[in-house]
Amino acid sequence: MPLVPLRVLNSGNAATRTRSGESVPNRLTPATVFLCALVMTGCNTPATVAPEEPRDPNSVPELTLNLPEARDCECNEAPSRDFTFLERGYSALTLNEYEDAVAYFQRYRRLEKTPEARWEADIGIAFVSMLPNSPFFNAEEARKAWRELNKQLTPDMQVHDKARLMNDALAGFSLLDRRVKDLEDDNSMLSEDLEKREEALKRLRELTLGQAEE
């Protein structure tokens, strides 16, 4: 809006003339003129608008969830075992190095003092005792060791896969050895029966010949 010029008279009794020629006393004081100019200047000044802050298109509003506080877990994790010497024992077996295999199994049992490690080492030694080419071959001891170890194995025990295979092999060997022993017992009984029959036939022949001579 343009400012309207005002004529300020120096004397307090000065007047302003109207179109009809009448004189109107001027009541504008310097303070009034200053206030009017200030108000009119403010109307002409455009209002300053604060610029909006740019928004990040990738920003995600933070969500506050009333979740219960996490409790400290005191879970007892099973300690991991070092299979180095156990694996060396298996490798020695593939090379028919039976004494080295037994030594590795025994060392593994001494270092890893857990029920699983003891079982794995003992089943390996029992497996060596089952092999006919092994200097430790003893079918009876291998069968006894397997029976005891098979009782110790529980479903919650996490043992090596090769140890489980050895356990299955010992189970098959024990069953086969039992059948062989049963067959040997049967053969022994048959041999005794055969001897008895031969003895009976011999006596019968002697009696027959004696009667013929008479």
Short mmCIF file of C-alpha atoms in Angstrom, two decimals:
data_model
loop_
_atom_site.label_atom_id
_atom_site.label_comp_id
_atom_site.label_asym_id
_atom_site.label_seq_id
_atom_site.Cartn_x
_atom_site.Cartn_y
_atom_site.Cartn_z
CA MET A 1 0.00 0.00 0.00
CA PRO A 2 1.51 3.47 -0.95
CA LEU A 3 2.08 5.92 1.81
CA VAL A 4 -0.21 8.98 1.86
CA PRO A 5 1.83 12.15 2.33
CA LEU A 6 0.91 14.09 5.39
CA ARG A 7 1.52 17.73 5.94
CA VAL A 8 2.61 18.48 9.44
CA LEU A 9 2.22 22.08 10.58
CA ASN A 10 4.73 23.57 12.95
CA SER A 11 2.15 25.44 15.00
CA GLY A 12 -0.31 23.70 17.20
CA ASN A 13 -3.26 25.93 16.01
CA ALA A 14 -2.73 25.41 12.29
CA ALA A 15 -5.67 24.07 10.28
CA THR A 16 -6.23 22.09 7.14
CA ARG A 17 -8.72 23.35 4.59
CA THR A 18 -11.38 21.11 3.13
CA ARG A 19 -12.90 21.23 -0.38
CA SER A 20 -15.72 23.49 0.89
CA GLY A 21 -13.21 25.97 2.17
CA GLU A 22 -13.77 25.26 5.81
CA SER A 23 -10.77 25.06 8.05
CA VAL A 24 -10.28 21.99 10.22
CA PRO A 25 -7.81 22.15 13.02
CA ASN A 26 -4.91 19.74 12.63
CA ARG A 27 -4.85 17.34 15.63
CA LEU A 28 -1.99 15.09 14.42
CA THR A 29 1.00 15.22 16.65
CA PRO A 30 4.47 14.02 15.61
CA ALA A 31 4.05 10.85 17.72
CA THR A 32 0.77 10.05 15.99
CA VAL A 33 2.36 10.50 12.57
CA PHE A 34 5.23 8.18 13.51
CA LEU A 35 2.86 5.45 14.71
CA CYS A 36 0.77 5.64 11.56
CA ALA A 37 3.84 5.39 9.37
CA LEU A 38 5.08 2.41 11.36
CA VAL A 39 1.74 0.59 11.06
CA MET A 40 1.52 1.23 7.35
CA THR A 41 5.08 0.07 6.81
CA GLY A 42 4.33 -3.14 8.67
CA CYS A 43 1.34 -3.80 6.46
CA ASN A 44 3.47 -3.48 3.32
CA THR A 45 6.20 -5.89 4.63
CA PRO A 46 5.43 -9.50 3.66
CA ALA A 47 5.39 -12.00 6.51
CA THR A 48 8.50 -14.14 6.77
CA VAL A 49 7.68 -17.86 6.61
CA ALA A 50 10.20 -20.31 8.07
CA PRO A 51 11.28 -22.86 5.44
CA GLU A 52 10.28 -26.43 6.10
CA GLU A 53 13.06 -28.86 6.87
CA PRO A 54 13.57 -31.41 4.09
CA ARG A 55 12.31 -34.87 4.95
CA ASP A 56 14.34 -37.97 4.32
CA PRO A 57 12.26 -40.27 2.10
CA ASN A 58 14.04 -43.29 3.60
CA SER A 59 13.43 -42.29 7.18
CA VAL A 60 11.15 -44.54 9.17
CA PRO A 61 9.28 -43.25 12.18
CA GLU A 62 10.52 -44.75 15.40
CA LEU A 63 8.09 -47.13 17.02
CA THR A 64 7.94 -47.56 20.75
CA LEU A 65 6.85 -51.03 21.81
CA ASN A 66 5.98 -51.93 25.34
CA LEU A 67 7.89 -55.19 25.41
CA PRO A 68 9.14 -56.91 28.57
CA GLU A 69 12.81 -56.56 29.25
CA ALA A 70 14.94 -59.48 28.13
CA ARG A 71 16.19 -61.59 30.97
CA ASP A 72 19.75 -62.72 31.21
CA CYS A 73 20.00 -66.25 29.83
CA GLU A 74 22.02 -68.60 31.96
CA CYS A 75 21.99 -71.42 29.43
CA ASN A 76 24.68 -74.03 29.84
CA GLU A 77 26.02 -74.67 26.36
CA ALA A 78 27.81 -77.93 25.75
CA PRO A 79 31.54 -77.32 25.36
CA SER A 80 32.92 -78.07 21.94
CA ARG A 81 35.42 -80.90 21.60
CA ASP A 82 38.65 -81.01 19.64
CA PHE A 83 38.45 -84.03 17.31
CA THR A 84 42.05 -83.74 16.13
CA PHE A 85 43.40 -86.92 17.73
CA LEU A 86 40.17 -88.79 17.17
CA GLU A 87 40.34 -88.03 13.45
CA ARG A 88 43.99 -89.05 13.39
CA GLY A 89 43.00 -92.37 14.91
CA TYR A 90 40.46 -92.90 12.14
CA SER A 91 43.06 -92.03 9.52
CA ALA A 92 45.52 -94.50 11.06
CA LEU A 93 42.89 -97.23 10.86
CA THR A 94 42.45 -96.69 7.13
CA LEU A 95 46.21 -97.26 6.76
CA ASN A 96 46.10 -100.41 8.93
CA GLU A 97 48.29 -98.67 11.52
CA TYR A 98 46.49 -100.20 14.46
CA GLU A 99 48.98 -99.34 17.20
CA ASP A 100 49.03 -95.67 16.18
CA ALA A 101 45.24 -95.65 16.05
CA VAL A 102 44.93 -96.98 19.60
CA ALA A 103 47.52 -94.43 20.79
CA TYR A 104 45.54 -91.57 19.21
CA PHE A 105 42.30 -92.80 20.75
CA GLN A 106 43.89 -93.01 24.20
CA ARG A 107 45.35 -89.52 23.88
CA TYR A 108 42.01 -88.12 22.78
CA ARG A 109 40.35 -89.65 25.85
CA ARG A 110 42.95 -88.07 28.16
CA LEU A 111 42.60 -84.60 26.66
CA GLU A 112 38.82 -84.44 26.19
CA LYS A 113 37.40 -85.36 29.57
CA THR A 114 33.75 -85.69 28.63
CA PRO A 115 31.44 -88.73 28.58
CA GLU A 116 31.14 -88.43 24.80
CA ALA A 117 34.92 -88.36 24.31
CA ARG A 118 35.46 -91.37 26.56
CA TRP A 119 32.79 -93.31 24.71
CA GLU A 120 34.21 -92.38 21.29
CA ALA A 121 37.73 -93.41 22.30
CA ASP A 122 36.63 -96.69 23.90
CA ILE A 123 34.46 -97.66 20.95
CA GLY A 124 37.43 -97.03 18.66
CA ILE A 125 39.69 -99.26 20.75
CA ALA A 126 37.03 -101.97 20.85
CA PHE A 127 36.73 -101.73 17.07
CA VAL A 128 40.49 -102.31 16.71
CA SER A 129 40.15 -105.38 18.94
CA MET A 130 37.56 -106.75 16.53
CA LEU A 131 39.83 -106.69 13.46
CA PRO A 132 41.57 -110.05 12.81
CA ASN A 133 44.69 -108.40 11.36
CA SER A 134 45.13 -106.20 14.42
CA PRO A 135 47.76 -107.13 17.02
CA PHE A 136 45.06 -106.35 19.60
CA PHE A 137 42.60 -108.84 18.11
CA ASN A 138 40.45 -110.45 20.78
CA ALA A 139 36.94 -111.32 19.72
CA GLU A 140 35.73 -112.11 23.21
CA GLU A 141 37.05 -108.85 24.70
CA ALA A 142 35.69 -106.83 21.79
CA ARG A 143 32.25 -108.33 22.30
CA LYS A 144 32.31 -107.66 26.05
CA ALA A 145 33.49 -104.07 25.53
CA TRP A 146 30.75 -103.42 23.01
CA ARG A 147 28.03 -104.70 25.34
CA GLU A 148 29.14 -102.28 28.05
CA LEU A 149 29.56 -99.34 25.69
CA ASN A 150 26.20 -99.96 24.05
CA LYS A 151 24.56 -99.59 27.47
CA GLN A 152 26.37 -96.28 28.09
CA LEU A 153 25.21 -94.69 24.84
CA THR A 154 22.17 -92.46 25.45
CA PRO A 155 20.01 -90.61 22.88
CA ASP A 156 21.14 -87.18 24.15
CA MET A 157 24.84 -87.91 23.61
CA GLN A 158 26.29 -86.06 20.61
CA VAL A 159 29.02 -88.40 19.39
CA HIS A 160 31.06 -88.54 16.19
CA ASP A 161 29.37 -90.11 13.17
CA LYS A 162 32.26 -92.51 12.62
CA ALA A 163 32.01 -93.62 16.24
CA ARG A 164 28.36 -94.51 15.62
CA LEU A 165 29.38 -96.49 12.54
CA MET A 166 31.92 -98.37 14.63
CA ASN A 167 29.23 -99.11 17.18
CA ASP A 168 26.99 -100.53 14.44
CA ALA A 169 29.89 -102.60 13.10
CA LEU A 170 30.60 -103.97 16.56
CA ALA A 171 26.93 -104.83 16.94
CA GLY A 172 27.02 -106.81 13.71
CA PHE A 173 30.29 -108.44 14.68
CA SER A 174 28.90 -109.42 18.07
CA LEU A 175 25.83 -110.97 16.47
CA LEU A 176 27.93 -112.83 13.90
CA ASP A 177 30.38 -114.03 16.52
CA ARG A 178 27.50 -115.29 18.62
CA ARG A 179 26.16 -117.26 15.68
CA VAL A 180 29.59 -118.70 14.94
CA LYS A 181 29.92 -119.74 18.54
CA ASP A 182 26.50 -121.34 18.45
CA LEU A 183 27.48 -123.23 15.31
CA GLU A 184 30.68 -124.37 16.94
CA ASP A 185 28.70 -125.59 19.92
CA ASP A 186 26.34 -127.38 17.59
CA ASN A 187 29.26 -128.92 15.72
CA SER A 188 30.78 -130.01 19.00
CA MET A 189 27.53 -131.69 19.97
CA LEU A 190 27.30 -133.31 16.55
CA SER A 191 30.86 -134.54 16.87
CA GLU A 192 30.07 -136.07 20.23
CA ASP A 193 26.96 -137.67 18.81
CA LEU A 194 28.95 -138.98 15.88
CA GLU A 195 31.56 -140.47 18.18
CA LYS A 196 28.85 -142.10 20.25
CA ARG A 197 27.23 -143.54 17.17
CA GLU A 198 30.55 -144.86 15.90
CA GLU A 199 31.19 -146.45 19.28
CA ALA A 200 27.76 -148.06 19.24
CA LEU A 201 28.29 -149.39 15.73
CA LYS A 202 31.64 -150.81 16.74
CA ARG A 203 30.13 -152.66 19.68
CA LEU A 204 27.30 -153.90 17.52
CA ARG A 205 29.76 -155.20 14.97
CA GLU A 206 31.79 -156.95 17.65
CA LEU A 207 28.69 -158.59 19.05
CA THR A 208 27.63 -159.69 15.61
CA LEU A 209 31.01 -161.20 14.83
CA GLY A 210 31.13 -162.98 18.21
CA GLN A 211 27.79 -164.58 17.67
CA ALA A 212 28.82 -165.71 14.21
CA GLU A 213 31.92 -167.45 15.52
CA GLU A 214 29.88 -169.40 18.06
#
